[in-house]
PDB file of C-alpha atoms in Angstrom:
ATOM      1  CA  ALA A   1     120.443 205.006 265.209  1.00 82.00           C
ATOM      2  CA  VAL A   2     120.840 208.111 263.087  1.00 87.00           C
ATOM      3  CA  ALA A   3     117.901 210.091 261.708  1.00 88.00           C
ATOM      4  CA  GLY A   4     117.940 212.770 259.031  1.00 86.00           C
ATOM      5  CA  TYR A   5     115.047 215.124 258.346  1.00 86.00           C
ATOM      6  CA  THR A   6     114.534 216.070 254.663  1.00 83.00           C
ATOM      7  CA  ALA A   7     115.928 214.218 251.683  1.00 82.00           C
ATOM      8  CA  LYS A   8     119.322 215.961 251.658  1.00 83.00           C
ATOM      9  CA  THR A   9     120.006 215.538 255.361  1.00 86.00           C
ATOM     10  CA  ALA A  10     118.727 211.948 255.363  1.00 87.00           C
ATOM     11  CA  GLY A  11     120.990 211.109 252.422  1.00 86.00           C
ATOM     12  CA  LEU A  12     124.067 212.689 254.001  1.00 88.00           C
ATOM     13  CA  ALA A  13     123.379 211.305 257.485  1.00 88.00           C
ATOM     14  CA  GLY A  14     122.497 207.893 256.069  1.00 87.00           C
ATOM     15  CA  THR A  15     125.711 207.751 254.033  1.00 89.00           C
ATOM     16  CA  ALA A  16     127.891 208.791 256.968  1.00 90.00           C
ATOM     17  CA  ALA A  17     126.111 206.393 259.328  1.00 88.00           C
ATOM     18  CA  ARG A  18     126.392 203.504 256.884  1.00 88.00           C
ATOM     19  CA  TYR A  19     130.157 204.029 256.508  1.00 87.00           C
ATOM     20  CA  ALA A  20     130.457 204.350 260.290  1.00 88.00           C
ATOM     21  CA  GLY A  21     128.728 200.993 260.691  1.00 88.00           C
ATOM     22  CA  ILE A  22     125.616 202.344 262.389  1.00 87.00           C
ATOM     23  CA  GLU A  23     122.895 199.758 261.956  1.00 88.00           C
ATOM     24  CA  HIS A  24     119.721 201.857 261.938  1.00 89.00           C
ATOM     25  CA  ARG A  25     119.480 204.819 259.578  1.00 91.00           C
ATOM     26  CA  ILE A  26     116.177 206.686 259.385  1.00 92.00           C
ATOM     27  CA  ALA A  27     114.926 209.146 256.747  1.00 90.00           C
ATOM     28  CA  ILE A  28     112.206 211.503 257.988  1.00 90.00           C
ATOM     29  CA  ILE A  29     110.343 213.031 255.066  1.00 88.00           C
ATOM     30  CA  GLY A  30     107.956 215.976 255.389  1.00 83.00           C
ATOM     31  CA  GLU A  31     107.018 218.140 252.428  1.00 77.00           C
ATOM     32  CA  LEU A  32     108.203 217.112 248.982  1.00 79.00           C
ATOM     33  CA  GLY A  33     107.904 220.484 247.283  1.00 66.00           C
ATOM     34  CA  PRO A  34     105.433 221.738 244.683  1.00 57.00           C
ATOM     35  CA  GLY A  35     107.024 219.905 241.726  1.00 62.00           C
ATOM     36  CA  PHE A  36     105.778 216.585 243.074  1.00 67.00           C
ATOM     37  CA  VAL A  37     102.188 217.745 243.407  1.00 59.00           C
ATOM     38  CA  GLU A  38     101.772 219.758 240.205  1.00 59.00           C
ATOM     39  CA  PRO A  39     103.765 219.818 236.968  1.00 60.00           C
ATOM     40  CA  PRO A  40     106.852 221.942 237.632  1.00 56.00           C
ATOM     41  CA  ALA A  41     107.536 225.105 235.655  1.00 61.00           C
ATOM     42  CA  LYS A  42     110.508 224.851 233.315  1.00 61.00           C
ATOM     43  CA  PRO A  43     113.092 226.322 235.752  1.00 55.00           C
ATOM     44  CA  GLU A  44     111.863 223.980 238.508  1.00 64.00           C
ATOM     45  CA  ARG A  45     112.265 220.756 236.473  1.00 69.00           C
ATOM     46  CA  ARG A  46     115.949 220.606 237.320  1.00 70.00           C
ATOM     47  CA  SER A  47     115.113 221.145 240.978  1.00 72.00           C
ATOM     48  CA  LEU A  48     112.537 218.323 240.857  1.00 75.00           C
ATOM     49  CA  LYS A  49     115.071 216.018 239.208  1.00 80.00           C
ATOM     50  CA  SER A  50     117.610 216.916 241.888  1.00 77.00           C
ATOM     51  CA  GLN A  51     115.063 216.342 244.680  1.00 80.00           C
ATOM     52  CA  THR A  52     114.145 212.960 243.168  1.00 85.00           C
ATOM     53  CA  SER A  53     117.829 211.962 243.080  1.00 84.00           C
ATOM     54  CA  LEU A  54     118.287 213.060 246.702  1.00 84.00           C
ATOM     55  CA  LEU A  55     115.272 211.019 247.774  1.00 87.00           C
ATOM     56  CA  ARG A  56     116.485 207.906 245.908  1.00 88.00           C
ATOM     57  CA  HIS A  57     119.902 208.251 247.542  1.00 87.00           C
ATOM     58  CA  ALA A  58     118.416 208.819 251.012  1.00 87.00           C
ATOM     59  CA  PHE A  59     116.217 205.735 250.703  1.00 89.00           C
ATOM     60  CA  ARG A  60     119.163 203.601 249.539  1.00 88.00           C
ATOM     61  CA  MET A  61     121.284 204.749 252.503  1.00 89.00           C
ATOM     62  CA  CYS A  62     118.567 204.306 255.122  1.00 92.00           C
ATOM     63  CA  ASP A  63     116.807 201.198 256.356  1.00 93.00           C
ATOM     64  CA  THR A  64     113.685 203.023 257.569  1.00 93.00           C
ATOM     65  CA  ALA A  65     111.614 205.952 256.319  1.00 93.00           C
ATOM     66  CA  ILE A  66     109.059 207.910 258.295  1.00 92.00           C
ATOM     67  CA  PHE A  67     106.668 210.039 256.261  1.00 89.00           C
ATOM     68  CA  LEU A  68     104.982 212.953 258.004  1.00 85.00           C
ATOM     69  CA  ASN A  69     101.920 212.488 255.838  1.00 80.00           C
ATOM     70  CA  GLU A  70     100.434 209.509 254.076  1.00 81.00           C
ATOM     71  CA  GLU A  71      99.800 211.397 250.831  1.00 80.00           C
ATOM     72  CA  ASN A  72     103.523 211.971 250.233  1.00 83.00           C
ATOM     73  CA  HIS A  73     104.244 208.357 251.138  1.00 89.00           C
ATOM     74  CA  ASN A  74     101.726 207.152 248.548  1.00 89.00           C
ATOM     75  CA  LEU A  75     103.039 209.590 245.946  1.00 86.00           C
ATOM     76  CA  LEU A  76     106.629 208.347 246.330  1.00 89.00           C
ATOM     77  CA  GLU A  77     105.396 204.765 246.264  1.00 91.00           C
ATOM     78  CA  ASN A  78     103.558 205.430 242.986  1.00 89.00           C
ATOM     79  CA  GLU A  79     106.718 207.027 241.553  1.00 86.00           C
ATOM     80  CA  ASN A  80     108.654 203.820 242.426  1.00 90.00           C
ATOM     81  CA  LEU A  81     111.131 205.751 244.571  1.00 90.00           C
ATOM     82  CA  LEU A  82     110.921 203.427 247.574  1.00 93.00           C
ATOM     83  CA  PRO A  83     113.086 200.294 247.636  1.00 92.00           C
ATOM     84  CA  ASP A  84     111.357 197.079 248.742  1.00 92.00           C
ATOM     85  CA  SER A  85     113.875 196.649 251.561  1.00 93.00           C
ATOM     86  CA  LEU A  86     112.962 200.013 253.134  1.00 93.00           C
ATOM     87  CA  ARG A  87     110.788 199.815 256.272  1.00 94.00           C
ATOM     88  CA  GLN A  88     108.127 202.502 255.859  1.00 94.00           C
ATOM     89  CA  PHE A  89     105.831 204.286 258.288  1.00 91.00           C
ATOM     90  CA  SER A  90     103.346 207.111 257.767  1.00 86.00           C
ATOM     91  CA  VAL A  91     102.452 209.563 260.505  1.00 82.00           C
ATOM     92  CA  ASN A  92      99.514 211.819 259.718  1.00 66.00           C
ATOM     93  CA  GLY A  93     100.987 215.049 260.990  1.00 61.00           C
ATOM     94  CA  SER A  94     103.752 215.418 263.484  1.00 65.00           C
ATOM     95  CA  GLY A  95     101.479 216.903 266.109  1.00 68.00           C
ATOM     96  CA  ILE A  96     101.132 220.041 268.156  1.00 74.00           C
ATOM     97  CA  ASP A  97     102.000 220.485 271.805  1.00 76.00           C
ATOM     98  CA  LEU A  98      98.573 221.361 273.185  1.00 80.00           C
ATOM     99  CA  ARG A  99     100.131 222.714 276.374  1.00 84.00           C
ATOM    100  CA  HIS A 100     101.915 225.323 274.240  1.00 84.00           C
ATOM    101  CA  PHE A 101      98.921 225.834 271.919  1.00 83.00           C
ATOM    102  CA  PRO A 102      95.869 225.376 274.143  1.00 84.00           C
ATOM    103  CA  GLU A 103      92.402 225.287 272.645  1.00 84.00           C
ATOM    104  CA  VAL A 104      90.809 228.730 272.555  1.00 85.00           C
ATOM    105  CA  PRO A 105      87.275 229.692 271.555  1.00 87.00           C
ATOM    106  CA  LEU A 106      86.727 231.025 268.066  1.00 86.00           C
ATOM    107  CA  PRO A 107      86.890 234.837 268.144  1.00 88.00           C
ATOM    108  CA  PRO A 108      83.609 236.683 267.631  1.00 87.00           C
ATOM    109  CA  PHE A 109      82.779 237.795 264.082  1.00 87.00           C
ATOM    110  CA  ASP A 110      81.301 241.152 265.077  1.00 88.00           C
ATOM    111  CA  GLN A 111      84.583 242.940 264.313  1.00 85.00           C
ATOM    112  CA  GLY A 112      85.209 241.126 261.058  1.00 89.00           C
ATOM    113  CA  VAL A 113      86.917 237.981 259.863  1.00 92.00           C
ATOM    114  CA  LEU A 114      90.661 237.672 260.451  1.00 93.00           C
ATOM    115  CA  PHE A 115      92.843 235.520 258.185  1.00 94.00           C
ATOM    116  CA  LEU A 116      96.444 234.645 259.065  1.00 95.00           C
ATOM    117  CA  PHE A 117      99.129 233.302 256.744  1.00 93.00           C
ATOM    118  CA  ALA A 118     102.033 232.079 258.859  1.00 92.00           C
ATOM    119  CA  GLY A 119     104.997 230.864 256.850  1.00 89.00           C
ATOM    120  CA  ARG A 120     107.979 231.805 254.779  1.00 88.00           C
ATOM    121  CA  LEU A 121     107.311 234.354 252.046  1.00 91.00           C
ATOM    122  CA  ASP A 122     107.855 231.659 249.433  1.00 87.00           C
ATOM    123  CA  LYS A 123     105.716 231.824 246.294  1.00 85.00           C
ATOM    124  CA  ARG A 124     105.854 228.030 246.005  1.00 78.00           C
ATOM    125  CA  PHE A 125     103.876 227.749 249.246  1.00 80.00           C
ATOM    126  CA  GLY A 126     100.973 229.995 248.278  1.00 85.00           C
ATOM    127  CA  VAL A 127     101.865 233.352 249.787  1.00 90.00           C
ATOM    128  CA  GLU A 128     101.191 235.209 246.525  1.00 91.00           C
ATOM    129  CA  GLU A 129      97.814 233.473 246.099  1.00 92.00           C
ATOM    130  CA  TYR A 130      96.956 234.423 249.676  1.00 93.00           C
ATOM    131  CA  CYS A 131      97.741 238.082 248.930  1.00 94.00           C
ATOM    132  CA  ASP A 132      95.763 237.976 245.654  1.00 94.00           C
ATOM    133  CA  ALA A 133      92.778 236.442 247.461  1.00 94.00           C
ATOM    134  CA  ALA A 134      93.030 239.166 250.113  1.00 94.00           C
ATOM    135  CA  LYS A 135      92.826 241.859 247.417  1.00 95.00           C
ATOM    136  CA  LEU A 136      89.769 240.203 245.858  1.00 94.00           C
ATOM    137  CA  LEU A 137      87.961 239.761 249.162  1.00 92.00           C
ATOM    138  CA  LYS A 138      88.773 243.283 250.401  1.00 92.00           C
ATOM    139  CA  ALA A 139      86.997 244.621 247.294  1.00 92.00           C
ATOM    140  CA  LYS A 140      83.770 242.886 248.368  1.00 91.00           C
ATOM    141  CA  PRO A 141      81.345 244.028 251.077  1.00 91.00           C
ATOM    142  CA  GLY A 142      82.291 242.900 254.560  1.00 90.00           C
ATOM    143  CA  ASN A 143      84.975 243.420 257.144  1.00 92.00           C
ATOM    144  CA  TYR A 144      87.990 241.247 256.355  1.00 92.00           C
ATOM    145  CA  LYS A 145      91.503 241.506 257.759  1.00 95.00           C
ATOM    146  CA  PHE A 146      94.514 239.663 256.385  1.00 95.00           C
ATOM    147  CA  LEU A 147      97.718 239.183 258.345  1.00 96.00           C
ATOM    148  CA  LEU A 148     100.940 237.791 256.955  1.00 95.00           C
ATOM    149  CA  ALA A 149     103.755 236.618 259.234  1.00 95.00           C
ATOM    150  CA  GLY A 150     107.002 234.994 258.269  1.00 92.00           C
ATOM    151  CA  PRO A 151     110.581 235.519 257.171  1.00 91.00           C
ATOM    152  CA  GLU A 152     111.545 236.752 253.726  1.00 89.00           C
ATOM    153  CA  VAL A 153     112.919 234.256 251.214  1.00 86.00           C
ATOM    154  CA  GLN A 154     115.816 235.155 248.945  1.00 84.00           C
ATOM    155  CA  GLY A 155     115.825 234.214 245.285  1.00 82.00           C
ATOM    156  CA  SER A 156     113.228 233.924 242.553  1.00 82.00           C
ATOM    157  CA  HIS A 157     110.740 232.040 244.755  1.00 82.00           C
ATOM    158  CA  GLY A 158     110.653 234.720 247.414  1.00 87.00           C
ATOM    159  CA  LEU A 159     107.971 237.412 247.566  1.00 89.00           C
ATOM    160  CA  SER A 160     110.174 240.487 247.685  1.00 87.00           C
ATOM    161  CA  PRO A 161     109.413 243.549 249.834  1.00 83.00           C
ATOM    162  CA  LYS A 162     108.764 245.442 246.585  1.00 88.00           C
ATOM    163  CA  GLU A 163     106.207 242.839 245.470  1.00 90.00           C
ATOM    164  CA  LEU A 164     104.667 242.814 248.940  1.00 92.00           C
ATOM    165  CA  LYS A 165     104.015 246.577 248.687  1.00 93.00           C
ATOM    166  CA  ARG A 166     101.455 245.853 245.927  1.00 93.00           C
ATOM    167  CA  TYR A 167      99.285 244.260 248.609  1.00 94.00           C
ATOM    168  CA  ARG A 168      99.690 246.813 251.418  1.00 93.00           C
ATOM    169  CA  ASP A 169      96.042 247.932 251.113  1.00 94.00           C
ATOM    170  CA  ALA A 170      94.839 244.362 251.617  1.00 95.00           C
ATOM    171  CA  VAL A 171      97.485 242.581 253.713  1.00 96.00           C
ATOM    172  CA  HIS A 172      99.234 243.652 256.902  1.00 95.00           C
ATOM    173  CA  TYR A 173     102.761 242.182 257.020  1.00 95.00           C
ATOM    174  CA  LEU A 174     103.833 241.430 260.579  1.00 94.00           C
ATOM    175  CA  GLY A 175     107.383 240.384 259.702  1.00 92.00           C
ATOM    176  CA  PRO A 176     109.050 237.251 261.051  1.00 92.00           C
ATOM    177  CA  HIS A 177     107.797 236.110 264.459  1.00 89.00           C
ATOM    178  CA  THR A 178     108.957 233.443 266.876  1.00 88.00           C
ATOM    179  CA  ASP A 179     105.626 233.296 268.724  1.00 91.00           C
ATOM    180  CA  LEU A 180     102.427 233.629 266.714  1.00 90.00           C
ATOM    181  CA  ARG A 181     100.081 232.410 269.449  1.00 91.00           C
ATOM    182  CA  PRO A 182      98.459 235.822 270.037  1.00 92.00           C
ATOM    183  CA  TYR A 183      97.672 236.137 266.319  1.00 93.00           C
ATOM    184  CA  ILE A 184      96.508 232.530 266.034  1.00 91.00           C
ATOM    185  CA  ALA A 185      94.117 233.091 268.954  1.00 91.00           C
ATOM    186  CA  ARG A 186      92.554 236.090 267.134  1.00 91.00           C
ATOM    187  CA  ALA A 187      92.355 234.430 263.703  1.00 92.00           C
ATOM    188  CA  HIS A 188      89.301 232.800 262.181  1.00 90.00           C
ATOM    189  CA  ALA A 189      91.303 231.077 259.442  1.00 90.00           C
ATOM    190  CA  ILE A 190      95.001 230.143 259.391  1.00 89.00           C
TER     191      ILE A 190
END
């Protein structure tokens, strides 16, 4: 069996595996991108069309699809992107290794409330809204701290270092991290 994660990889792996005579070809689909959930902005329409084409191709090349959340599975079903011959499975979340991320008690609130955004600095995934919310909340009474951790993203969707400076009074940027467990353990909201 051959498995490809994301539409592009599943399509390429599925095509290669089909031509190589490999019987089982699996598409693993996680996030679909913001264009599927909300109407895309004009520049993103082409990207949505491209993503739709990649998904159609991946599903034609594969005999099985695993969706990492049921909502995306239902959405693609409603958009008639799934062939009848495709075996389909939904997994509600891919899970967390609880040995690596053990349960910890909620930190006390006596020193304030700590928020953590952990992810790429991609405007399509809410990083700008997080920073805007931090500015609004910091202007209100209370002790709030906002941390931001993740790698920069190049291109128009990325929150540039220059744009990030607008939020320096409200958000502390930690940079990219490979291990966020110490910050997660201190956070009240992630």
